[in-house]
Coordinates of C-alpha atoms in Angstrom, one line a residue:
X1500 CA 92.4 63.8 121.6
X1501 CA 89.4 65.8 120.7
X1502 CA 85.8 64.1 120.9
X1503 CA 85.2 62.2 118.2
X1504 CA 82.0 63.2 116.3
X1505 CA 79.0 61.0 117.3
X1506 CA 80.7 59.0 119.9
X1507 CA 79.5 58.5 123.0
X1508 CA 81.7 59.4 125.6
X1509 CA 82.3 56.6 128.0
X1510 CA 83.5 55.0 124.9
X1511 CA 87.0 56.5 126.0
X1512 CA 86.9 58.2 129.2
X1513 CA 90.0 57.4 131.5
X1514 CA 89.0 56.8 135.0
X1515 CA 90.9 60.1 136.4
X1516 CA 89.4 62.9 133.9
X1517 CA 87.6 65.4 135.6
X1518 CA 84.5 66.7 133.8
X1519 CA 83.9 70.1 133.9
X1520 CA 80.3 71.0 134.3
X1521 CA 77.9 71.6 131.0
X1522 CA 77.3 75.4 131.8
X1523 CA 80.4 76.6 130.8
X1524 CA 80.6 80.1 129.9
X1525 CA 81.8 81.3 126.4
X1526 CA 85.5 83.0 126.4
X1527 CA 85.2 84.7 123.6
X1528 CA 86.7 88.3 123.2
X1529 CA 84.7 91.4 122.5
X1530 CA 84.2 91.7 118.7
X1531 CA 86.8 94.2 116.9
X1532 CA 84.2 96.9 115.8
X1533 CA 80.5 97.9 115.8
X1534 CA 81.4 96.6 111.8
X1535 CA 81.6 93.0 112.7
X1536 CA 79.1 93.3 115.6
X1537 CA 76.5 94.4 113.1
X1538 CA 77.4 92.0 110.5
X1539 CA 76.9 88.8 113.0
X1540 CA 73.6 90.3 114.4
X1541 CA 72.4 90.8 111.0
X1542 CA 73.2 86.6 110.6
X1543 CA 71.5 85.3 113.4
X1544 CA 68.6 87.8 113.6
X1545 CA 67.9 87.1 109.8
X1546 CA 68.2 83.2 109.8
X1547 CA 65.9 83.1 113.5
X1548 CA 63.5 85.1 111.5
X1549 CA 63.7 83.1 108.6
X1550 CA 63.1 79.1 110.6
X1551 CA 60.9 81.3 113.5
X1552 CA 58.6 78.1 113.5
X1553 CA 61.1 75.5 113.7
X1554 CA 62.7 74.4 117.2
X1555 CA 65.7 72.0 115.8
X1556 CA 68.3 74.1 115.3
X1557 CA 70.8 76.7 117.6
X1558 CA 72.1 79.9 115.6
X1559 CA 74.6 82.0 117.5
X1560 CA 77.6 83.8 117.1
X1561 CA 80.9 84.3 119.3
X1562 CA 80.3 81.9 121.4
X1563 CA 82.9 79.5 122.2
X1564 CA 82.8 76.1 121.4
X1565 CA 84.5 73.5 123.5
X1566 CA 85.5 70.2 122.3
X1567 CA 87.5 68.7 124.5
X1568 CA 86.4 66.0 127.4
X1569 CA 88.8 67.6 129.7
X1570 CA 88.8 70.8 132.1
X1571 CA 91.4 72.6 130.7
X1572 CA 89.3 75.5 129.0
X1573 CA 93.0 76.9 127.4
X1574 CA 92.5 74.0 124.9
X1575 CA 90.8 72.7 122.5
X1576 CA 88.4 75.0 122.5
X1577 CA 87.5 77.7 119.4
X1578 CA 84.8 80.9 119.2
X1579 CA 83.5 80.9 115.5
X1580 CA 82.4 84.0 114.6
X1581 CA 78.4 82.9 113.8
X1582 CA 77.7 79.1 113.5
X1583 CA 74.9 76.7 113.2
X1584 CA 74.1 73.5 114.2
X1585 CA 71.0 71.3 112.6
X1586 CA 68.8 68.7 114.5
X1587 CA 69.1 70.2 118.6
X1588 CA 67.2 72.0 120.6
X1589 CA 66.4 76.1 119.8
X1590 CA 67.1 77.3 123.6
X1591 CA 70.0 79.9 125.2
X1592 CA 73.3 78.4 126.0
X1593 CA 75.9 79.8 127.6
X1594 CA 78.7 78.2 125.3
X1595 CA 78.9 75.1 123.3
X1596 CA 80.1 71.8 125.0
X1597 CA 80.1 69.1 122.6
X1598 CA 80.6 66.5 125.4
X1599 CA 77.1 67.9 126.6
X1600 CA 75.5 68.3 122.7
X1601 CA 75.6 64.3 122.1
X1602 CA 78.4 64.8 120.2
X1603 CA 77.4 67.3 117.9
X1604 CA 80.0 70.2 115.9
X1605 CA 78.3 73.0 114.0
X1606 CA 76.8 72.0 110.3
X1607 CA 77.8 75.7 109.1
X1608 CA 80.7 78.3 110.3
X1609 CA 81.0 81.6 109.3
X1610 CA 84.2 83.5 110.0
X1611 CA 84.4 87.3 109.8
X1612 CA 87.8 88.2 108.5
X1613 CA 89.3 91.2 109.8
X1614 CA 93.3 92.2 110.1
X1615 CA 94.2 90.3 113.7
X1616 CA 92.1 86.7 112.5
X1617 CA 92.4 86.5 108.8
X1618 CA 95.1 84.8 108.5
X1619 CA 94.0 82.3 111.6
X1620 CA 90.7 82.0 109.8
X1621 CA 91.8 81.2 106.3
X1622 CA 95.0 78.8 107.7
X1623 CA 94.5 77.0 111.4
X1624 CA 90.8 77.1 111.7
X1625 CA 90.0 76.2 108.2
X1626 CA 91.9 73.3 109.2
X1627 CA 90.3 72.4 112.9
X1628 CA 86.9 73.1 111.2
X1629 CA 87.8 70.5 108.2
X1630 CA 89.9 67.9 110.3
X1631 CA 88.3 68.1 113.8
X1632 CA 84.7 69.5 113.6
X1633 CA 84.1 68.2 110.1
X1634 CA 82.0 71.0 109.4
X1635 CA 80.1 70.3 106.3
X1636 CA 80.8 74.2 104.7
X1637 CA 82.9 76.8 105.9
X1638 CA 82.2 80.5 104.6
X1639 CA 84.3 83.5 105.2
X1640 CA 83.5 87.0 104.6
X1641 CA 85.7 90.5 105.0
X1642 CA 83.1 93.8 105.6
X1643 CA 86.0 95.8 104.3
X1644 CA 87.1 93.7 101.3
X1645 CA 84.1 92.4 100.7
X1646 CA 85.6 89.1 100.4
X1647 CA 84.0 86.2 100.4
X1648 CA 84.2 82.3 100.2
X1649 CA 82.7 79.2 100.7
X1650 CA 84.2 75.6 101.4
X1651 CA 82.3 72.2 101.3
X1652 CA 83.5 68.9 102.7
X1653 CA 83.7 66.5 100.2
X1654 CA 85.5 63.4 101.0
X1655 CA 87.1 64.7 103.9
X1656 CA 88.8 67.9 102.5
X1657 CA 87.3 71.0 102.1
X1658 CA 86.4 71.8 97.9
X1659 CA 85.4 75.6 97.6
X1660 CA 82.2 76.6 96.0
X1661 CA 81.3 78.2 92.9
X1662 CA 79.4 81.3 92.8
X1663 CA 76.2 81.9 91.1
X1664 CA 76.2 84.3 88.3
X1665 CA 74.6 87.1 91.2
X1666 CA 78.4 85.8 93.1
X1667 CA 75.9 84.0 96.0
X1668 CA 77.4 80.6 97.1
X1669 CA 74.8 77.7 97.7
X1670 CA 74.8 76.6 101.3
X1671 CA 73.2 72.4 101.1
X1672 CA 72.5 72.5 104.9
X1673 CA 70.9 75.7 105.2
X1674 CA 69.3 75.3 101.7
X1675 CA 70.0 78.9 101.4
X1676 CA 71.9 81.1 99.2
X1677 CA 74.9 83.4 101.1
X1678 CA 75.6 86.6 99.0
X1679 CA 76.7 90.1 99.4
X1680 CA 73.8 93.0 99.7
X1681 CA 74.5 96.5 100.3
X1682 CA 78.0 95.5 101.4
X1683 CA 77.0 93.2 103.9
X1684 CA 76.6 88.9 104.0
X1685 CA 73.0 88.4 103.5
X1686 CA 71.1 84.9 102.8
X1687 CA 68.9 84.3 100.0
X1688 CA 65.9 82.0 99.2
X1689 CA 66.4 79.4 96.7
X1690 CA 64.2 81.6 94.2
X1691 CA 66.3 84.7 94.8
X1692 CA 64.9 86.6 97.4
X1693 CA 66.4 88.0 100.2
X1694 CA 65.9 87.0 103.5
X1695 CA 64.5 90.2 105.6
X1696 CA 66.0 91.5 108.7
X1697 CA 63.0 91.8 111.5
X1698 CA 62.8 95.4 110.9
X1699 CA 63.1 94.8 106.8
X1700 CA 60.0 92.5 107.7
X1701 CA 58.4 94.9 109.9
X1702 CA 58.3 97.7 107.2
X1703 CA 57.1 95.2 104.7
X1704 CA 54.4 94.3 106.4
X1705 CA 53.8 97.9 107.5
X1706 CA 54.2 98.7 103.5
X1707 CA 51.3 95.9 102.7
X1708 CA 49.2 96.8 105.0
X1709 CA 49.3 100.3 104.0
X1710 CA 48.8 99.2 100.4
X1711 CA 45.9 97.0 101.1
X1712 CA 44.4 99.8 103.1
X1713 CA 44.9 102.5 99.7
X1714 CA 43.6 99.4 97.9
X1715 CA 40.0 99.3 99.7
X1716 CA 39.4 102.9 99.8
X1717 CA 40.3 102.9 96.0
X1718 CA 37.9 100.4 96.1
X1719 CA 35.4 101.8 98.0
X1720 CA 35.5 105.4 96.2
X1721 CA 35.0 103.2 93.1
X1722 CA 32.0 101.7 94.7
X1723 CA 30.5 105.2 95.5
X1724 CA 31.4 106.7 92.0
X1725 CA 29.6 103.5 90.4
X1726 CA 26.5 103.5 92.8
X1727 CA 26.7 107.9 91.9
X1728 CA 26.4 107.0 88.3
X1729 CA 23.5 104.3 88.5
X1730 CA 21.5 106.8 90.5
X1731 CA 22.3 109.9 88.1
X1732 CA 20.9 107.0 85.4
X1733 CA 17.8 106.1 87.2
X1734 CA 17.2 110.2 87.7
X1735 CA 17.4 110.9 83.5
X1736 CA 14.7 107.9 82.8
X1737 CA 12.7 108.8 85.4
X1738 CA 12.6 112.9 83.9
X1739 CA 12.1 110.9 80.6
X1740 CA 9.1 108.7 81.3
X1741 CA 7.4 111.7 82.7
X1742 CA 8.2 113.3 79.9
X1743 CA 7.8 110.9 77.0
X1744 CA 6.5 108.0 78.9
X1745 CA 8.0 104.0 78.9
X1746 CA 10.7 103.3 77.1
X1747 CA 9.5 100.6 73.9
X1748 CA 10.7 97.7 74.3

């Protein structure tokens, strides 16, 4: 039976299991194509971004999760394509033990459909993810199709979500929007705006400072044009008080 979420272990842990050790390394296969290898970077890179100044959370991608208190790494065990889990510690991992995680399964999954795993992803692990990890939402997302859906657990069984009228889907644990951009999954403030990539963010900064830069010379050529004028104005009363003397009153 798989570890129940939240339970502590020696709650049911027969005297001859054999723990494996909490480094175990992820199994996962190589991802299909650059396609799908872009497409998770651009998920994890964007999000870390995004919560750069919190430390309670783990974002990663193909890494496999295993779930079950015995050695056997053949099962009980799956590799979502990016996950998240809320309230643990931001550091490296090598996989995900849950055993090792106090009990924790990820509060978000997003699967990356291609030809070999769609139908996997939208049948058996919609189905671990709902019944066994109890993931809170479940996303999927074709690069080639462009399609893309959300689930959330209500009462045990996953209800899908309704799209915005931009087609983003509302994600209550992330308090994030998940939409298409350019053809690819992107997340969205609450407000609308898209979450930057670290190079988006780069060039936007790179763009501002630029700006602010053509802003103070505008500025300062402003200030020289002004301070120009006031002298040419002090010049044409002095020729006239020469000429006519003071000014009345």
């Amino acid at each position: 039976m798989p570890l129940a979420k939240g339970l502590e272990t020696s709650e049911f842990e027969p005297e001859d299991v054999i723990f494996p050790p909490g480094d175990l390394w992820s199994d996962e296969p190589p991802l299909e194509s650059e396609l799908y290898l872009r497409q998770l970077l651009l998920l994890i890179e964007c999000l870390e971004l995004w919560w750069k100044d919190r430390q309670d959370f783990y974002a990663f991608g193909n890494l496999t999760i295993y779930y079950s208190p015995r050695q056997l790494k053949s099962e009980q065990f799956r590799g979502p394509d990016f996950f998240v889990v809320l309230g643990t510690e931001r550091k490296p991992r090598k996989s995900w033990v849950v055993w090792q995680e106090d009990g924790k399964y990820p509060n978000v999954i997003v699967e990356i459909l291609s030809d070999t795993t769609a139908k996997i992803d939208r049948g058996l692990k919609k189905q671990i993810y709902q019944d066994t990890f109890r993931t809170p939402e479940y996303f999927w997302f074709d690069p080639k199709s462009l399609e893309f859906k959300g689930f959330q657990l209500v009462g045990g069984q996953y209800q899908e979500l309704q799209p915005n009228p931009q087609g983003w889907l509302w994600s209550q644990q992330l308090e994030l929007y998940l939409g298409i951009y350019e053809e690819k999954l992107r997340f969205f403030t609450p407000d609308g705006q898209l979450i930057p990539t670290p190079q988006e963010a780069a060039a936007a900064e790179q763009q501002q400072r630029e700006l602010a830069q053509q802003q103070a010379q505008a500025a300062q050529q402003q200030a020289q044009t002004a301070q120009q004028q006031a002298t040419q104005l002090e010049s044409m009363l002095a020729r006239y008080r020469e000429r006519f003397g003071e000014l009345p009153d």
